mmCIF file of C-alpha atoms in Angstrom:
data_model
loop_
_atom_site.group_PDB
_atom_site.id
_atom_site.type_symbol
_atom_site.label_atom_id
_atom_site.label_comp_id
_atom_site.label_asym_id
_atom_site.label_seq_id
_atom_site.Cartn_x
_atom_site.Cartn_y
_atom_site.Cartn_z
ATOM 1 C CA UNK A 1 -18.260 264.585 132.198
ATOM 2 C CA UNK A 2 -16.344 263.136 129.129
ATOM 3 C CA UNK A 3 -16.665 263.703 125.521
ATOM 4 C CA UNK A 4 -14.353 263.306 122.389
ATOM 5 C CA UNK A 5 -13.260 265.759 119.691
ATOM 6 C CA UNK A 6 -12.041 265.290 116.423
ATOM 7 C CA UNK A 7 -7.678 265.544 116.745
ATOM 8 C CA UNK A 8 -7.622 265.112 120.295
ATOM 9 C CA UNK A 9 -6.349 261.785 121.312
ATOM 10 C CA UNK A 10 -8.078 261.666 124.738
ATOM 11 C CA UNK A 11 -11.385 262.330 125.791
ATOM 12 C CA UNK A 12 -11.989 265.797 126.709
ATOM 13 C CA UNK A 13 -13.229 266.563 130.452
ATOM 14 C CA UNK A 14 -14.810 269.432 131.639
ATOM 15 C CA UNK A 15 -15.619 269.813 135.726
ATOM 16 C CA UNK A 16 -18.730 271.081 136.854
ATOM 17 C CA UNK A 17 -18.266 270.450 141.165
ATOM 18 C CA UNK A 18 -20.444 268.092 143.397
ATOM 19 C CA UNK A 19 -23.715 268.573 144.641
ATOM 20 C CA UNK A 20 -27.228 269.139 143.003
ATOM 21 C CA UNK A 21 -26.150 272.057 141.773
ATOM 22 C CA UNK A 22 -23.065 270.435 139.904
ATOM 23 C CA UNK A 23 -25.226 267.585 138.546
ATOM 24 C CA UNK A 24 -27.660 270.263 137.388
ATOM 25 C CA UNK A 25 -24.852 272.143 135.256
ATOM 26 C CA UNK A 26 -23.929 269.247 133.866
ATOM 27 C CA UNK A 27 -27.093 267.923 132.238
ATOM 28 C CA UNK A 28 -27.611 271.411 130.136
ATOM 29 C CA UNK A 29 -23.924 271.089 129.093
ATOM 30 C CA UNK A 30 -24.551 267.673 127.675
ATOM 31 C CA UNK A 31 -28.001 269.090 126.214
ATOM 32 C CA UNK A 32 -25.741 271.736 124.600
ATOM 33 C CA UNK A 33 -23.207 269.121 123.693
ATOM 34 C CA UNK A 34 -25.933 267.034 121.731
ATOM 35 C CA UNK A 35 -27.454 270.136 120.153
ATOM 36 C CA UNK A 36 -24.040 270.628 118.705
ATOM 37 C CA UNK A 37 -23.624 267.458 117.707
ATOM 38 C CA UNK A 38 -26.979 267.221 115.566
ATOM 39 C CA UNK A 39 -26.164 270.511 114.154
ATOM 40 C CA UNK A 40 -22.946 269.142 112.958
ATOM 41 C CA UNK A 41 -20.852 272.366 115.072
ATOM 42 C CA UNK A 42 -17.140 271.280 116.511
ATOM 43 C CA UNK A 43 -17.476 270.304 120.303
ATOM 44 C CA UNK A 44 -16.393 271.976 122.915
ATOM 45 C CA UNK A 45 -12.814 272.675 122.898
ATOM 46 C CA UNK A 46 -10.576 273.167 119.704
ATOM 47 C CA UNK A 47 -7.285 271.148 118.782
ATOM 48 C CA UNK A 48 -5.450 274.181 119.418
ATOM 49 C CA UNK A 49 -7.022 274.921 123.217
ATOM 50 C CA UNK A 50 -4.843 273.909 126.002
ATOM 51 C CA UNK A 51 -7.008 273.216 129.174
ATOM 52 C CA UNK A 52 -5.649 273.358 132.649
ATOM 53 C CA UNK A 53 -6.730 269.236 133.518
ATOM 54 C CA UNK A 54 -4.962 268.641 129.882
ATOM 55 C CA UNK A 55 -1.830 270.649 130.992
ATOM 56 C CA UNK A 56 -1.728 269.219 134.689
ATOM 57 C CA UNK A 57 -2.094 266.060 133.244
ATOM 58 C CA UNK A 58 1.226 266.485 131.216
ATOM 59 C CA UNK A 59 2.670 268.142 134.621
ATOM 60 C CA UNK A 60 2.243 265.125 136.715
ATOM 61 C CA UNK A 61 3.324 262.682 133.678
ATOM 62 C CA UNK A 62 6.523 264.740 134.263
ATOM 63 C CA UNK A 63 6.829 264.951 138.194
ATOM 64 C CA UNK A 64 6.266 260.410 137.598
ATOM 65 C CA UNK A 65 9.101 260.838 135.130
ATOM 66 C CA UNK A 66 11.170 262.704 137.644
ATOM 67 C CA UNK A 67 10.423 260.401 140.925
ATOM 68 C CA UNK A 68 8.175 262.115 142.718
ATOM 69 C CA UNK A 69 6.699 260.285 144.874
ATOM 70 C CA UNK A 70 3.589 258.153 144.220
ATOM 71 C CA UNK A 71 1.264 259.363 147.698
ATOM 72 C CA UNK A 72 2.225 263.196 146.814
ATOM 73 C CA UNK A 73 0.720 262.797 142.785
ATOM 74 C CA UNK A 74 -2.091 261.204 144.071
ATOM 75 C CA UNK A 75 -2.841 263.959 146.832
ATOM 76 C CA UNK A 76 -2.044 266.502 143.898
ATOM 77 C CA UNK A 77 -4.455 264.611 141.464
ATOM 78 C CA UNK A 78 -7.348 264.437 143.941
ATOM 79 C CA UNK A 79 -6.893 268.276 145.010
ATOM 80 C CA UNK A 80 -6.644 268.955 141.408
ATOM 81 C CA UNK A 81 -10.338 267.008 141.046
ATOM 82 C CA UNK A 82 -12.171 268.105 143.312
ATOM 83 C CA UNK A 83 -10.847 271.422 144.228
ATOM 84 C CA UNK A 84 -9.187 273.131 141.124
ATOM 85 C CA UNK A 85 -10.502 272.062 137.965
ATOM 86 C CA UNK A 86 -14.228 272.741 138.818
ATOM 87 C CA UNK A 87 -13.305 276.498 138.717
ATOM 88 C CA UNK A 88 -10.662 276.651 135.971
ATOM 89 C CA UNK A 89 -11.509 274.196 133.409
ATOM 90 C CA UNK A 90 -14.352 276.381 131.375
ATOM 91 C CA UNK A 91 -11.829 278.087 129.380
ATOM 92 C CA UNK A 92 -8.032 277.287 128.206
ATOM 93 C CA UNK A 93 -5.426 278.201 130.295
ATOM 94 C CA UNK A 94 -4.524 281.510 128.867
ATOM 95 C CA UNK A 95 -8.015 282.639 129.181
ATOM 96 C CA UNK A 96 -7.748 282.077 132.795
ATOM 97 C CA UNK A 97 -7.014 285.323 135.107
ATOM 98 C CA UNK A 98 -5.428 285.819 138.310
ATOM 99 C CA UNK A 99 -9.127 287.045 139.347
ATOM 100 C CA UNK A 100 -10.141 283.885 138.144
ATOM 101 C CA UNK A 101 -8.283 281.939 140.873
ATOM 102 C CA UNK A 102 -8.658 284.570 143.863
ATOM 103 C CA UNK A 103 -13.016 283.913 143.410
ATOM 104 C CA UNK A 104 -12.206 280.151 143.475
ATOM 105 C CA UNK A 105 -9.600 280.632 146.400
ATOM 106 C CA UNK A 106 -11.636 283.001 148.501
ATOM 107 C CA UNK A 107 -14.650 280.187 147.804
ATOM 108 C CA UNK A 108 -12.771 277.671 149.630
ATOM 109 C CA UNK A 109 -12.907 278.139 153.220
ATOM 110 C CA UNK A 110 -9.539 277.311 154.078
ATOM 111 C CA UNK A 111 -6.735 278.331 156.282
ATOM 112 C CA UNK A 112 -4.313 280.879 155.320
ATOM 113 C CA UNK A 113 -1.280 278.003 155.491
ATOM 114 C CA UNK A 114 -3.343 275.585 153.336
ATOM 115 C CA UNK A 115 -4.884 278.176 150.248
ATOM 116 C CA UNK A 116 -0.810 279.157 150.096
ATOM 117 C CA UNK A 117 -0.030 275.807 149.996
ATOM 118 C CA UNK A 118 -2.699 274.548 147.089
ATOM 119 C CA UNK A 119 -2.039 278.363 145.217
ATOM 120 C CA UNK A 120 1.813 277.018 145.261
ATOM 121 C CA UNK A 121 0.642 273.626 143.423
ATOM 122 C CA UNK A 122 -1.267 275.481 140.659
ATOM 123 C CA UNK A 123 1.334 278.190 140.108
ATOM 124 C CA UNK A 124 4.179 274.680 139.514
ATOM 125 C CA UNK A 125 1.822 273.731 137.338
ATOM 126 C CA UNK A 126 1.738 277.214 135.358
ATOM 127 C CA UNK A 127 5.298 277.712 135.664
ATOM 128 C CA UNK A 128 6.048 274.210 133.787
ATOM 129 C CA UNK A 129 3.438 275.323 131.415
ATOM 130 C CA UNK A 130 5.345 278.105 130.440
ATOM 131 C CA UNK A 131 8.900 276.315 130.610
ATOM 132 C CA UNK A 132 7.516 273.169 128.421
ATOM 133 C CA UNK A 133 6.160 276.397 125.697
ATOM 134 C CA UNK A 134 2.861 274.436 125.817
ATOM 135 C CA UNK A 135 1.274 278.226 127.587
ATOM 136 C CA UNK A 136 2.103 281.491 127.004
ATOM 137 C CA UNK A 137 0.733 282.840 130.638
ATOM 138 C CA UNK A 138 1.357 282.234 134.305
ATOM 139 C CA UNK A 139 -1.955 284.182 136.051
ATOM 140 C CA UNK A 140 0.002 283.523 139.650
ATOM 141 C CA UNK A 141 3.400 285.028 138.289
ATOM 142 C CA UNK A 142 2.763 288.008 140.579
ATOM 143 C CA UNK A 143 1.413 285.937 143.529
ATOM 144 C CA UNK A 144 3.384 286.014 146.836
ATOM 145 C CA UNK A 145 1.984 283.970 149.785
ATOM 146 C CA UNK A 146 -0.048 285.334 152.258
ATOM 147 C CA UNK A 147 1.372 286.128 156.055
ATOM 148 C CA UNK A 148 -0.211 284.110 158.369
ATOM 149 C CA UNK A 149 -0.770 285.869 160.793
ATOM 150 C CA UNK A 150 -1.644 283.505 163.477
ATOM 151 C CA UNK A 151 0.505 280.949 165.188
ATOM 152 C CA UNK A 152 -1.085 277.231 166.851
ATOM 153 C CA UNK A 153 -0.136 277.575 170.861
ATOM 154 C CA UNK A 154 1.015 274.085 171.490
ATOM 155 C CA UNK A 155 -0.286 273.481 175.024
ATOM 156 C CA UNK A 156 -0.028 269.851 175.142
ATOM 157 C CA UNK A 157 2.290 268.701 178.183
ATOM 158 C CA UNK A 158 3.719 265.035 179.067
ATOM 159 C CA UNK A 159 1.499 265.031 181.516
ATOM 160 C CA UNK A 160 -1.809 265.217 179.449
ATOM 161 C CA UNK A 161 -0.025 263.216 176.462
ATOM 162 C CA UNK A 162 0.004 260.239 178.943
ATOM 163 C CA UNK A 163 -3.771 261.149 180.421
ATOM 164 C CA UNK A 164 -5.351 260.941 176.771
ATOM 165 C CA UNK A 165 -2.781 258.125 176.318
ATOM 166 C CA UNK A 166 -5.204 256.107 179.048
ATOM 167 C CA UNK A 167 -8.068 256.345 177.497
ATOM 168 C CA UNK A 168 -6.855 255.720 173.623
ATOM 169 C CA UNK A 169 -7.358 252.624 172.087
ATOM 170 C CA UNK A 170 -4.754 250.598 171.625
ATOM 171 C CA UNK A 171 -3.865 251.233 168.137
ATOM 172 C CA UNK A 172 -3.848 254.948 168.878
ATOM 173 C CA UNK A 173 -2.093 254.474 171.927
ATOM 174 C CA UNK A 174 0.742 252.499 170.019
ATOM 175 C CA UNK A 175 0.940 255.301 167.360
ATOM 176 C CA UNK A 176 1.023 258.119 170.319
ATOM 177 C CA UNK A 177 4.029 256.745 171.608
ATOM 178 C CA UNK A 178 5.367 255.436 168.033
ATOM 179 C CA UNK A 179 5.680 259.213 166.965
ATOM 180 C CA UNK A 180 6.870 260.689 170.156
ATOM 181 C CA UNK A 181 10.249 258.421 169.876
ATOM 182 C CA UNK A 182 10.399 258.768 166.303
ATOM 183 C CA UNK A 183 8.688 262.372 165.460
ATOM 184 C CA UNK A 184 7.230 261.239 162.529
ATOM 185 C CA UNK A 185 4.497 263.537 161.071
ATOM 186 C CA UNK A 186 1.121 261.970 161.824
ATOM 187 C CA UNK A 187 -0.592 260.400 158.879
ATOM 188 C CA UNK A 188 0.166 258.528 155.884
ATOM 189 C CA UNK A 189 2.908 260.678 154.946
ATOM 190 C CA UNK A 190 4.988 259.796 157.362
ATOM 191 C CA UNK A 191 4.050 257.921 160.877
ATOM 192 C CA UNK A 192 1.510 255.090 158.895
ATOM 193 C CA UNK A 193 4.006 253.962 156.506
ATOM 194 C CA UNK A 194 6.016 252.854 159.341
ATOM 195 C CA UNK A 195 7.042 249.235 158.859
ATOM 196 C CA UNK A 196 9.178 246.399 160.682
ATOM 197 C CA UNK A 197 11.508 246.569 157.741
ATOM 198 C CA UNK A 198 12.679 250.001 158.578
ATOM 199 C CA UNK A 199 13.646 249.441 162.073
ATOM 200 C CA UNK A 200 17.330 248.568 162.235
ATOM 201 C CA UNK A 201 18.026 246.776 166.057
ATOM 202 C CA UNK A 202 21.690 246.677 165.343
ATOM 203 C CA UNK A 203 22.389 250.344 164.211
ATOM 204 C CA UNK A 204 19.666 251.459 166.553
ATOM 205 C CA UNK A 205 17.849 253.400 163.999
ATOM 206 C CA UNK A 206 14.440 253.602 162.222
ATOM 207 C CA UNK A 207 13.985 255.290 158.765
ATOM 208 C CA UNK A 208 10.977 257.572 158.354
ATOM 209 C CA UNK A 209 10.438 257.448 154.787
ATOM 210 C CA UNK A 210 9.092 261.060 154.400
ATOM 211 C CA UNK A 211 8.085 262.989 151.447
ATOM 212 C CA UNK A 212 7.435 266.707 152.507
ATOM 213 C CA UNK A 213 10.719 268.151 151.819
ATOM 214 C CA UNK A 214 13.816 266.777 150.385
ATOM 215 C CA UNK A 215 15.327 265.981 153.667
ATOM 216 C CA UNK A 216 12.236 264.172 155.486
ATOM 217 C CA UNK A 217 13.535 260.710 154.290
ATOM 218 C CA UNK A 218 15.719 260.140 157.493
ATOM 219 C CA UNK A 219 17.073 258.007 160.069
ATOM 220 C CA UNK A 220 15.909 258.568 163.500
ATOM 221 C CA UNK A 221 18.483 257.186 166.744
ATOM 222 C CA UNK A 222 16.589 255.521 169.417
ATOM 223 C CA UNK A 223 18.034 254.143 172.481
ATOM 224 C CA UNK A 224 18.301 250.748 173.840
ATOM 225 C CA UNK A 225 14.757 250.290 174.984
ATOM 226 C CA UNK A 226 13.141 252.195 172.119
ATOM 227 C CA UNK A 227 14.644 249.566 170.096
ATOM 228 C CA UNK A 228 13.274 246.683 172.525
ATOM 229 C CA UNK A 229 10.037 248.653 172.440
ATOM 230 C CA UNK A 230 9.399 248.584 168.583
ATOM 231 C CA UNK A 231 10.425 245.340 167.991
ATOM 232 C CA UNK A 232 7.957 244.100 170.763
ATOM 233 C CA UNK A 233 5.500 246.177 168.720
ATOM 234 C CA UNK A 234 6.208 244.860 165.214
ATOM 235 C CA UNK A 235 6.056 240.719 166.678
ATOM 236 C CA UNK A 236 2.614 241.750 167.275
ATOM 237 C CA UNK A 237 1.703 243.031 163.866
ATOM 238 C CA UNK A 238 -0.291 240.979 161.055
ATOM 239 C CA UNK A 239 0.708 243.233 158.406
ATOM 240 C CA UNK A 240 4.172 244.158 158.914
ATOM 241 C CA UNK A 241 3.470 247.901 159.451
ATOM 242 C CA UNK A 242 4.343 249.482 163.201
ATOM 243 C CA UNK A 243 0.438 251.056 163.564
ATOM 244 C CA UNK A 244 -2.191 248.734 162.996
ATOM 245 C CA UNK A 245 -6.042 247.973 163.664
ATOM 246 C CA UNK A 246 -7.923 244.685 162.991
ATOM 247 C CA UNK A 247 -4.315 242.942 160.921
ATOM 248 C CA UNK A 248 -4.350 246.326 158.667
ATOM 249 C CA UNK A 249 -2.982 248.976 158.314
ATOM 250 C CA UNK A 250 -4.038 252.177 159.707
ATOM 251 C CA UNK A 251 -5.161 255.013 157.355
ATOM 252 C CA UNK A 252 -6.467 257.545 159.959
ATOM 253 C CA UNK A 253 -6.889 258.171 163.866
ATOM 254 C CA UNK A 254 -9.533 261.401 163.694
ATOM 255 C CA UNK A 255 -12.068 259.757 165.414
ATOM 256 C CA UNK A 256 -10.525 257.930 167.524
ATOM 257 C CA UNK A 257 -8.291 260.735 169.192
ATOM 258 C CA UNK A 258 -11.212 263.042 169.424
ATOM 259 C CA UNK A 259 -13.218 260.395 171.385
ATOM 260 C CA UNK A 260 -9.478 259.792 173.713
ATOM 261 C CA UNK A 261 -8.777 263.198 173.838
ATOM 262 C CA UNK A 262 -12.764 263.849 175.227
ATOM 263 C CA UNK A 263 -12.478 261.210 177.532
ATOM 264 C CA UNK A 264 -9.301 262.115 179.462
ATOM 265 C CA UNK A 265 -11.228 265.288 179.927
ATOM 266 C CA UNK A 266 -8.546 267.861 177.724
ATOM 267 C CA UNK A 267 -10.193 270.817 177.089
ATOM 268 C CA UNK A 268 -7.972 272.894 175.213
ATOM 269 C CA UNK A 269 -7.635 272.633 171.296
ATOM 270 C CA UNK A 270 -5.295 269.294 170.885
ATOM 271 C CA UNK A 271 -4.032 267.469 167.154
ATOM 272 C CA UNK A 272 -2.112 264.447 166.908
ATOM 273 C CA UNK A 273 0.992 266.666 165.442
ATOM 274 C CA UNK A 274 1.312 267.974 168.586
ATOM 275 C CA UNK A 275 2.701 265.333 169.804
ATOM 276 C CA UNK A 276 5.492 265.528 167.526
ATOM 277 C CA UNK A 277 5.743 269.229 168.316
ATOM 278 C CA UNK A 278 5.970 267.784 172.369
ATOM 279 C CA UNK A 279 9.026 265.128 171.698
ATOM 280 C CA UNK A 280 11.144 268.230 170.045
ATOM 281 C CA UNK A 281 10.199 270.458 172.316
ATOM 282 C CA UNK A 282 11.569 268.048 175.420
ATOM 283 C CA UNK A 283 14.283 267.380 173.712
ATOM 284 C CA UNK A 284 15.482 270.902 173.106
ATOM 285 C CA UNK A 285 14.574 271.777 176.000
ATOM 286 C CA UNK A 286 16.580 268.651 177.787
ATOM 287 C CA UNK A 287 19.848 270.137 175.883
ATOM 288 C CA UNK A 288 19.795 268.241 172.630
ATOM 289 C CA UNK A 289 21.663 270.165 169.654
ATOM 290 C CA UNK A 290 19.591 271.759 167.441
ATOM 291 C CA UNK A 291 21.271 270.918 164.057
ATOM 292 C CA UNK A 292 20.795 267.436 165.420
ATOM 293 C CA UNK A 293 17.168 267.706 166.234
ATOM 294 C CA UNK A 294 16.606 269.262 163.356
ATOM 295 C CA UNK A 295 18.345 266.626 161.192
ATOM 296 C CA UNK A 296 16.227 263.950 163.163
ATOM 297 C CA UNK A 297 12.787 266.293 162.800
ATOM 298 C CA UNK A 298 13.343 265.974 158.653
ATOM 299 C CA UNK A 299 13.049 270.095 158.784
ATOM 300 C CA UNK A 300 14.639 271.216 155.508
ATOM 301 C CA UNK A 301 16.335 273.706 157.013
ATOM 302 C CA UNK A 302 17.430 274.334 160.515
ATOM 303 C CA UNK A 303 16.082 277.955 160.703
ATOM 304 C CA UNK A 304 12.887 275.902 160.671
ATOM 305 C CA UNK A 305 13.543 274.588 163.618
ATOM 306 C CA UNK A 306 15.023 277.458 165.408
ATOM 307 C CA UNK A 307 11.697 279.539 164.562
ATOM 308 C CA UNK A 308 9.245 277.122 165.450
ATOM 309 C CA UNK A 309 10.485 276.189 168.628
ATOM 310 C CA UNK A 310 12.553 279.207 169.932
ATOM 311 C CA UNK A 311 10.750 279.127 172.908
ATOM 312 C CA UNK A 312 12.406 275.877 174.358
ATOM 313 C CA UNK A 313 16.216 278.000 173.443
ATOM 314 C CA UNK A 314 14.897 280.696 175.293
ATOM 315 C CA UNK A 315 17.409 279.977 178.676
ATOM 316 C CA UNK A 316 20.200 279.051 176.022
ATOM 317 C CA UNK A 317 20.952 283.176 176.031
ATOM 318 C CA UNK A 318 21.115 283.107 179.795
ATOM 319 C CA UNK A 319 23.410 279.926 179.925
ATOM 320 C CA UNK A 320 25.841 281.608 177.035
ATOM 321 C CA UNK A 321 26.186 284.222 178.959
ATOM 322 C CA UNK A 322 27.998 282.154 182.059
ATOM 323 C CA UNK A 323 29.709 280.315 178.948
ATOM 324 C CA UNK A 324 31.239 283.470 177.107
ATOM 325 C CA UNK A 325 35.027 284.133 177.469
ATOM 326 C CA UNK A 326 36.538 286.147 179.991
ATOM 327 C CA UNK A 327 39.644 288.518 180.301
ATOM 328 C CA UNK A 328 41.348 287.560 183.541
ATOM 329 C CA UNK A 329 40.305 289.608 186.506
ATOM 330 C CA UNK A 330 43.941 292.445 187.852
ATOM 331 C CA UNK A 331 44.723 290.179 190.851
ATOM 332 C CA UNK A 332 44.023 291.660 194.577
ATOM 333 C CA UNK A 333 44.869 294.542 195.683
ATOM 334 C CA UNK A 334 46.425 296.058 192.470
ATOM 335 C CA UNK A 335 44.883 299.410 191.431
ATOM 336 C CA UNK A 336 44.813 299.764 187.823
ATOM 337 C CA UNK A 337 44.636 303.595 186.575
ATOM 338 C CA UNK A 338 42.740 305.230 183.973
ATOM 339 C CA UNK A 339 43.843 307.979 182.264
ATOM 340 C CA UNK A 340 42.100 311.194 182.362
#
């Protein structure tokens, strides 16, 4: 809900969650709100009170300013919505606690990977708070991520890549074998925006316009018939982009890979970024060079890629052996003494 307050030039919003029991909170704070108002008392918030949804709102005014990308501010502004603000937004921002933000945390159900990637968010956002001097706290300044502790076993194999391949349908087969040649990162960050316009026959390359770190914006080499492949793809599209359904462009596969992936009878635990976890994989394990693969994987560093997929390297020790230099061996027959 929305209301305004005398020297604030926007409306103020306060966040109350989803659900009856959100809808229920609301209507007594807009009974209090019109007490208030009949009483003649100051609403809500004070000119002075900085608000976390007032503050992230500056933030991502900012991370605009600076060029951050447009699909990464609005993944930001819906997490912010409908995961952060419902918690935090009852008092100003250096009201709020670090205990504060563990109770919403531990209230969200989420993997270890993604509550240390959302906790990273909201501590930017604190962080610029402080550096702009519109706060005077950081509740996450002592927050370090959490270890995960467990590890996805990648299990999928060429073999069962081509068996669910069978049964997709054909826009999901077309993006299966779209993002093993190019190892995009399923999804609209990466593998949906593909378009005709990025494919370039002559140099052989297509450019995955990426956004997850500074490096996933990158060209990708493809060989003679990848080339003839894609652009057999793209005379086929309506819209211009590589992955398709109907003349449109794809925004999501879910369904349709669990139904493939049930169908060509895989039993094991399966994700459509495993697929680009089996093209690097083959590759490495084929001989490829890692700074190259992981150049062409848009890792931002290439430890990245040496701890995520050490076990393809794993015969590279045994094969460095046979490579390391040798002293030349006393010839036949000579007897060479040690002294005692």
């Amino acid at each position: 809900m929305s209301y305004r307050v005398q020297g604030k030039k926007s409306p103020v919003r306060e966040y109350f969650g989803r659900g009856k029991t959100g809808e229920q909170t609301a209507k007594i704070r807009a009974a209090e709100l019109n007490l208030s108002k009949t009483k003649g008392e100051t609403l809500g918030r004070t000119s002075t009170d900085i608000y976390l949804d007032e503050l992230a709102q500056v933030y991502l005014d900012d991370a605009k300013r600076r060029g951050v990308s447009e699909y990464w501010r609005k993944e930001f502004t819906a997490l912010l919505n409908t995961t952060i603000l419902p918690a935090l937004s009852s008092r100003p921002v250096d009201q709020i606690s670090f205990a504060d933000i563990v109770r919403m945390a531990d209230g969200w159900g989420k993997s270890v990977a993604t509550t240390n990637r959302y906790l990273g968010y909201l501590r930017a956002v604190f962080r610029f708070g402080l550096d702009q001097d519109i706060t005077t706290v950081n509740p996450l300044r002592k927050w370090r991520k959490a270890k995960e502790t467990t590890k996805r076993d990648f299990r999928l194999t060429m073999e069962d890549f081509e068996r669910i391949r069978a049964k997709a349908m054909p826009h999901l087969a077309i993006a299966m074998e779209i993002e093993l040649m190019t190892w995009a990162r399923p999804g609209p960050t990466e593998l949906f925006k593909l378009h005709k316009r990025d494919i370039d026959p002559e140099a052989k390359t297509i450019r995955i316009r990426g956004t997850k770190t500074p490096t996933s914006d990158r060209l990708m080499h493809l060989d003679g018939d990848e080339v003839c492949r894609l652009l057999e793809i793209t005379s086929l599209s309506k819209s211009g982009y590589l992955i398709e359904y109907a003349g449109a462009p794809v925004k999501q596969i879910a369904r349709s890979w669990a139904a493939a992936v049930e169908a060509a009878g895989i039993t094991y635990h399966v994700t459509p970024y495993d697929i680009r976890h089996l093209g690097i994989s083959e590759a490495l394990r084929a001989g490829a060079d890692l700074a190259a693969v992981s150049q062409m994987a848009g890792h931002a560093d290439i430890s990245t890629t040496q701890r995520k997929y050490y076990h393809c390297l794993k015969g590279e020790k045994a094969r460095a052996a046979t490579l390391k230099a040798k002293a030349a061996r006393p010839k036949a027959g000579k007897v060479v003494n040690f002294p005692r």
